[in-house]
Amino acid sequence: MRVVVVGAGPAGMAAARTAADAGAEVTMVDSEPDAGGQYLRGRARFEHSGVTHLKNVEAWLVEGDTLHLRGPRQLRFDALVIATGAYDRPLPFPGWDGPGVITAGAAQALAKQGVTLGERVIVSGTGPFLLPVATALQDLGATIVGVYEANSPARWLREPRAVLANRHKISELASYRKVLSRLETRTAVIAKHGSRVTVAKLDRHWRPVSHRTEHADLVCIGHGFLPRTDLVPNAKRTNDFLDVDERQQTSVEGVYAAGEVTGIGGADLAEAEGVVAGAAAAGLEPPAEVLDAVRRGRLFARALARAHAIQPGWRTWLSPDTTVCRCEKVSLEDLADATGMRELKLTSRVAMGRCQGRICARNASDLTGVPFDGQRRVIAVPIPLGELAELPEEES
Amino acid sequence: MTSPAQPPGAHLPEHPDFLWDNPEPKASYDVVVVGGGGHGLATAYYLAKVHGITNVAVLEKGWLAGGNMARNTTIIRSNYLWDESSGIYEHSLKLWEGLEEDLGYPILFDQRGVLNLAHSLQDVRDSVRRVNANRLNGIDAEWVDPAGVKEICPIVNISPDVRYPVLGATYQPRAGIAKHDYVAWGYARAAHAMGVDLIQNCEVTGLETSGGRITAVQTSRGRIAAGKVALCAAGHSSVLAKMAGIRLPLASHPLQALVSELLEPVHPTVVMSNAVHVYVSQAHKGELVMGAGIDSYNGYGQRGSFHIIEQQMSAALELFPVFARAHLLRTWAGIVDVSPDASPIVGLTPVGGLYLNCGWGTGGFKATPGVGDCFAHTIAHDKPHPFNEPFTLERFTTGALVDEHGAAAVAH
């Protein structure tokens, strides 16, 4: 049984370990030099005699039972586990494309390497992820001007089941106490010009009701996450995230998914999903207590998605000349009415550039009301033409 | 009037939204053109401009120029083998040469020349024959040896030690590329200005005939009576023609293309190679545009198989080793509708007032002005223009074929 796991974060590592323990021949592929993923960057050690860990290599196509990697190199599999995680979704506002604005994920990745890009820092967006980012930057000596959460914590009062089932999450808050005093809710950065940052109080739809000016040289934004699902463009999904059954199998037979690709629920849930996916991929029945943990975690993940959902009022933050797509320099006023993403792309060129729409496509869809098509591409990441040319001929 | 200091269209707004409007369809039109791609828009434009027929609607099931017009690799040339083909393509090229002024709109037509490479002795013989045939028809054509190829396009690998060595090429200096979107927008704007209704999101679902004559089209936005109906729907023409009881000898295939990231200008011309199924140019903005061979299966899906791109790339990089590290950004596919002799079908049908324009295979974009002009003439006079007279539907029963498999440059 050959199991290939893409991604070496909490979900990927758990899947690889579990599948190898079950006797499968496991290869874990990851684009980073070390295991751990974004969450455990620099803090994880992965060693398992039954797992071949391919580092620093990107996967770019699933073709039948073959995974294509940069190099070029191919891996045959009987089961595939997608544990590729998610990336930040930044919402545009005037000045978001200028210097001094980065995603919260990028800020955290740099912080884990001991780097902060600013001294006076604002973290703005929605979701519990903002707190660890602010804490990490403060630990590096940055002054936290504010941590702005666009939603209201009162939303969590509607989720008693999820909170009770995941009580340990509340204790995590204590570790962020140093920045909790800087936390303001129903608040967001809605413009930045040089070091002058416009901070607005929002209504529940995220429409600004008042604003003030703060000074900061770094604004870190994170308005939730989008899953990295490019390798399985045809798998079914709900709200951008991959649909999986109770054994973590996607709608494509033999392709499993674990971790943030199925929904944002934190490292514990990702790891539990990894165990389930790894067991199922290796042909075993997943342990009942882990299936239970997944069910519990999902309650929390769904509550999180509801409590920190993006509200439509953000669309009022933009002015007509605000850039939506940075690669192709498409601003809000360039986005025409369209019936689908293809038309929108062809008439405005939004999402046609180097980032392949990862940053802008979802936002362009929300701004125009055009249904999002999930960016379905044959080849998941830009690869050199030379590697395509080197691929072995088809066996026939 | 455009002043000499300003290029055509410099005064126009940049965005196509302001170049035409979205009217509600009227109850009837003198002519209904089905298909709002390059051919449909050009046909409507010449109907209005040359023949004064302005009570015209162009019906498009999606959005204007969102089909093959948005998906082709924009190569324009006229060096086809047979008199019939070179006639209509050269007519088209001459119109291209004046199109920017004619439309008053920038189309970035750039006559940077096209090289068609020869890789075998048979290729060489065929190519030289084609050069001679082109010259007899007054088309600029040259045979260049490998050193000449290198001089025109220095990045081509002319080493004899490769799988498909370059033994020479035909060269048409007047050939080139244009910006496909701008061409469509230029035609749409000019047609709209003369009174043509451009109706998007309007799918034709039926054709009504009475006494052997077309009377109306049924659409997703209601019935529209029509004096004449002109089909410009590429591969979907066979679906439409069937509604009037006409069976077309067309096969539709995916044809893939790709673009790289943006690069500094490195590729001064257009290089095509029939033997290795590849054609390469560098668009104005800097991305390499590469076309592949067709996928051999039939279908209307606008995506192709991965192995075609992969094989094309191994061939392309033998010719252009310099591109090996350029990153691929996007791949996509258009649908080529191919007739048995790889030549188009343009003309009358057994149904009175119903006209046919399809089967262009890989030649559709370059033919846009030429066929627009000739098809408009055919519709206005109910009689083919001399340039499209050979391209009847009947030729597949009479046998008067125009076999352009060779010069179509991509194997069909």
PDB file of C-alpha atoms in Angstrom, chain B residues 21 90 149 187 198 207 209 237 260 332-333 347 358 362 397 408:
ATOM      1  CA  ASP B  21     -24.661  49.037 -24.397  1.00  0.00           C
ATOM      2  CA  GLU B  90      -4.750  37.423 -48.140  1.00  0.00           C
ATOM      3  CA  VAL B 149      16.171  31.554 -39.414  1.00  0.00           C
ATOM      4  CA  TYR B 187     -15.613  45.736 -34.047  1.00  0.00           C
ATOM      5  CA  LEU B 198     -25.250  43.424 -29.405  1.00  0.00           C
ATOM      6  CA  LEU B 207     -34.636  27.955 -35.604  1.00  0.00           C
ATOM      7  CA  THR B 209     -38.524  27.845 -40.918  1.00  0.00           C
ATOM      8  CA  SER B 237     -22.707  25.668 -35.581  1.00  0.00           C
ATOM      9  CA  SER B 260       4.401  32.133 -19.261  1.00  0.00           C
ATOM     10  CA  TRP B 332      -6.400  26.793 -21.272  1.00  0.00           C
ATOM     11  CA  ALA B 333      -8.134  25.368 -24.294  1.00  0.00           C
ATOM     12  CA  GLY B 347     -21.931  30.330 -47.688  1.00  0.00           C
ATOM     13  CA  CYS B 358     -17.810  27.608 -39.551  1.00  0.00           C
ATOM     14  CA  THR B 362      -7.052  27.009 -36.396  1.00  0.00           C
ATOM     15  CA  THR B 397     -20.695  15.880 -51.796  1.00  0.00           C
ATOM     16  CA  ALA B 408      -2.911  24.852 -41.555  1.00  0.00           C
TER      17      ALA B 408
END
